[in-house]
Coordinates of C-alpha atoms in Angstrom, one line a residue:
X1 CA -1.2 -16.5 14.9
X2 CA -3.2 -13.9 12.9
X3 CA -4.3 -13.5 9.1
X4 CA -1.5 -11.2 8.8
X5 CA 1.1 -10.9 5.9
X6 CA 3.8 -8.4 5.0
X7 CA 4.5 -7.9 1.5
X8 CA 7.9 -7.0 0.6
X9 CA 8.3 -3.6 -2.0
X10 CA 11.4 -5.0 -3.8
X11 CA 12.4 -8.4 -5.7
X12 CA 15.6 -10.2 -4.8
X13 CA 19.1 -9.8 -7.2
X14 CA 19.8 -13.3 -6.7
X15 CA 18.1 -16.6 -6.9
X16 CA 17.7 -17.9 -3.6
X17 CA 19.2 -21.4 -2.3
X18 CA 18.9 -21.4 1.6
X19 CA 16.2 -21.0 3.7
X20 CA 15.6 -20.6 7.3
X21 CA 13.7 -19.8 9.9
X22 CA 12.8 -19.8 13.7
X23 CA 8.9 -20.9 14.0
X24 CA 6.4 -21.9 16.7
X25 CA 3.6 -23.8 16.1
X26 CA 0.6 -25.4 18.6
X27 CA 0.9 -29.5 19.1
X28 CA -2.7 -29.5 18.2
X29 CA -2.5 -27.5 14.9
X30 CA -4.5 -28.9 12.2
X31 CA -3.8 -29.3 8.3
X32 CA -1.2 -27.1 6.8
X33 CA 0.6 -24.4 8.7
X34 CA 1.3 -21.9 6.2
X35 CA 3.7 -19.7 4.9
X36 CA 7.0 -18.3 6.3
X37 CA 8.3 -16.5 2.9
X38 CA 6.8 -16.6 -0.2
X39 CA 6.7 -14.9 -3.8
X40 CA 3.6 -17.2 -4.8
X41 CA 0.7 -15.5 -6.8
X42 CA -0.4 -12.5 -8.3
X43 CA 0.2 -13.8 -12.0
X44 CA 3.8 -14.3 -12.2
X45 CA 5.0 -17.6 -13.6
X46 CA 7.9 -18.3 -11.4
X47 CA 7.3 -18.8 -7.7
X48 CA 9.3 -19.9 -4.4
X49 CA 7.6 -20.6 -1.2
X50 CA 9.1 -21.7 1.7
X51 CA 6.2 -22.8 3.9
X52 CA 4.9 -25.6 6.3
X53 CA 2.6 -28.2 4.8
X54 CA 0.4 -30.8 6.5
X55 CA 1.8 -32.6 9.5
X56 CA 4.1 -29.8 10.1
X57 CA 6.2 -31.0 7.5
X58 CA 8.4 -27.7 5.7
X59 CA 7.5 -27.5 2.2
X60 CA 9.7 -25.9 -0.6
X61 CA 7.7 -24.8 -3.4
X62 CA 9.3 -23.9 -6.6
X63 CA 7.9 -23.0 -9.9
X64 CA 10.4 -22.1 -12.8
X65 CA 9.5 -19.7 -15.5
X66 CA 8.5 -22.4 -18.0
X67 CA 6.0 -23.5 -15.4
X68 CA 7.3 -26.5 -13.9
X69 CA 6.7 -27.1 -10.5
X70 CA 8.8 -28.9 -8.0
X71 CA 7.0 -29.8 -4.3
X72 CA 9.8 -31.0 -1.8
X73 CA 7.6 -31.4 1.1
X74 CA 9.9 -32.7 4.4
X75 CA 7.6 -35.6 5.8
X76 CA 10.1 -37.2 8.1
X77 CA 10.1 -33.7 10.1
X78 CA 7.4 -32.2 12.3
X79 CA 7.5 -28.6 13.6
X80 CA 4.3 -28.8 15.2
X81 CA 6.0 -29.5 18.5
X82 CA 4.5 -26.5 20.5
X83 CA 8.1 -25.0 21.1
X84 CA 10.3 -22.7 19.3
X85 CA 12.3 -24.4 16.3
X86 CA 14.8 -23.5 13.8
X87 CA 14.1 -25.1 10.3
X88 CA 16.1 -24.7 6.9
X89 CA 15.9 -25.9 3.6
X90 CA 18.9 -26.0 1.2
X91 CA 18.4 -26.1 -2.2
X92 CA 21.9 -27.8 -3.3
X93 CA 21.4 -27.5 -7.6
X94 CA 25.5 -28.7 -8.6
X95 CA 24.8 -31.7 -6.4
X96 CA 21.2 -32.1 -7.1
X97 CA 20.1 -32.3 -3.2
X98 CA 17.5 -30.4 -1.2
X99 CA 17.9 -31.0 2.2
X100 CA 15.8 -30.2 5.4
X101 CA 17.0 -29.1 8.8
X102 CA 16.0 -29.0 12.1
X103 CA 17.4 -27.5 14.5
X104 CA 20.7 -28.1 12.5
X105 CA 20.4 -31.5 12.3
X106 CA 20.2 -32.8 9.0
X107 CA 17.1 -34.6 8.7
X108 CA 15.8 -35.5 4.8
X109 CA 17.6 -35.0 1.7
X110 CA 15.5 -35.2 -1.6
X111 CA 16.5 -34.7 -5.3
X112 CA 16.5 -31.6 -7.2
X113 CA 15.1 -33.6 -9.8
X114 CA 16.3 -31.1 -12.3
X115 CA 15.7 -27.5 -11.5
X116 CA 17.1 -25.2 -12.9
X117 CA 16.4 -22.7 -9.5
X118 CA 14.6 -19.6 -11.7
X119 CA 14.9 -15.6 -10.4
X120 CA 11.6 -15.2 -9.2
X121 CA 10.2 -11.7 -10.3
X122 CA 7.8 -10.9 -7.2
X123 CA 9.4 -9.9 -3.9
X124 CA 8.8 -12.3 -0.6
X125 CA 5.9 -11.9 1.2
X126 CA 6.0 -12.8 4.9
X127 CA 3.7 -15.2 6.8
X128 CA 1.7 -15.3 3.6
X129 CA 1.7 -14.6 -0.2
X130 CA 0.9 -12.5 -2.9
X131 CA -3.0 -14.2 -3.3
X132 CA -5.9 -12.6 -2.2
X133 CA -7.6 -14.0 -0.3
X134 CA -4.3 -15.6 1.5
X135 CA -5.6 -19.1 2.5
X136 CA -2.0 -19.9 3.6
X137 CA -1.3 -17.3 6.2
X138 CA 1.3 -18.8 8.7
X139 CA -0.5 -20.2 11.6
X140 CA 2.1 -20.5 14.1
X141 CA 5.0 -17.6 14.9
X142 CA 7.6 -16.5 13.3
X143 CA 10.8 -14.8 15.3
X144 CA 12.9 -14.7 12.3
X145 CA 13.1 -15.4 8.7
X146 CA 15.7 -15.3 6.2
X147 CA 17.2 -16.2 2.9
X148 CA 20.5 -17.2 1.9
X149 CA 22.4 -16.9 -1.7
X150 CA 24.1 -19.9 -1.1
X151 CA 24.6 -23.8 0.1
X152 CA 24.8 -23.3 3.5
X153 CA 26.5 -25.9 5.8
X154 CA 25.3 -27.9 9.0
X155 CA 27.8 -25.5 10.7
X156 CA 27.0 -22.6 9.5
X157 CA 23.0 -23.4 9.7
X158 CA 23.9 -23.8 13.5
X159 CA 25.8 -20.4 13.7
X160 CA 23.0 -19.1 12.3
X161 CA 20.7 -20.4 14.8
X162 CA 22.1 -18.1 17.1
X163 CA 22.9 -14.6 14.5
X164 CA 22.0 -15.0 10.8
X165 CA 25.3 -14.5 9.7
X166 CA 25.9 -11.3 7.0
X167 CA 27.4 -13.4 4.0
X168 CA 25.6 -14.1 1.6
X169 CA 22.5 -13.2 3.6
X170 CA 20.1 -12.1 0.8
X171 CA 17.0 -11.3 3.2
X172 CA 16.2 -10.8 7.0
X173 CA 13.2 -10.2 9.2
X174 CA 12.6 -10.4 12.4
X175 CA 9.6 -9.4 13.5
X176 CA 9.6 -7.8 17.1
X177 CA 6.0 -9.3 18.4
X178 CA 4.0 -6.5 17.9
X179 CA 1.9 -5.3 15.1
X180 CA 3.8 -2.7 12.5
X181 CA 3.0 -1.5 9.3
X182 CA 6.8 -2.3 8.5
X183 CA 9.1 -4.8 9.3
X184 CA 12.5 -3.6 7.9
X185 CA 14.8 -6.2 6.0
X186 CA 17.7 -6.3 8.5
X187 CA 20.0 -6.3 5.5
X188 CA 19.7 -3.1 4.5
X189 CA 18.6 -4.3 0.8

């Protein structure tokens, strides 16, 4: 609910292909919602950021290293429901699929449309990105964010509604509600 972002101190090992997270955002909120995770900005080439767009719609944005830029943006979903609600994005690159979640219902699949899914070399930011000014600070709340190294299923997006679950678990915050110089990545990386 504030211009706040935390920037992470340290890049991920792997690339990324699931992504989820518990957010709340207003009925009433206008335009695009912002950012949950994101490496966007500060000069790099390659990019990732998991974010909601206009219309509440979740938005993966992925830029590879050559500078291509993929925008899967989740139209058929709406987050701006005024209650608490779990989204996730899986980025599916051997059967060419992203697919958005809600709740742990699958709700839109779209084509990969021939990523490659490229290591980005900036670590995530939270509710925001690396730009400065950050015009796409995350207007609604986050309770928990995280990132996944691989295809995760409809069940295990719904066990993970309830505890992220430790394999393949690549990145976790939580933030507790108040405001903290440091929220710690809750898997020890």
């Amino acid at each position: 609910e504030r211009d706040m972002v935390w920037k992470g101190t340290k890049t991920l090992l792997e690339v990324p292909v699931t992504f989820e997270a518990w957010v709340q955002f207003p009925q009433d909120t206008d335009g695009r919602g912002g950012v949950i995770l994101s490496t966007y900005g500060d000069g790099a080439n390659e990019a990732i950021s998991f974010e909601v767009f206009s219309g509440g719609a979740p938005r993966l944005y992925w830029v590879e290293k050559d500078g291509t830029k993929y925008d899967w943006v989740f139209k058929d979903v709406n987050v701006y429901t005024g209650n608490w609600e779990h989204v996730a994005i899986v980025r599916d690159g051997q059967a060419g699929t992203v697919g958005c979640y809600l709740n742990g219902q699958l709700m839109e699949t779209q084509s990969t449309a021939g990523s490659v899914g490229d290591l980005p070399l900036l670590a995530y930011c939270l509710g925001g990105d690396h730009r400065v000014p950050n015009e796409q600070y995350c207007k609604g709340r986050i309770r928990s964010a995280a990132i996944y190294g691989d295809v995760r299923t409809q069940e295990e997006i719904l066990a993970d509604m309830t505890e992220p679950a430790a394999d393949d678990l690549l990145l976790h915050f939580a933030p507790q509600g108040n405001e903290t110089e440091t929220i710690p990545d809750l898997t020890g990386n």
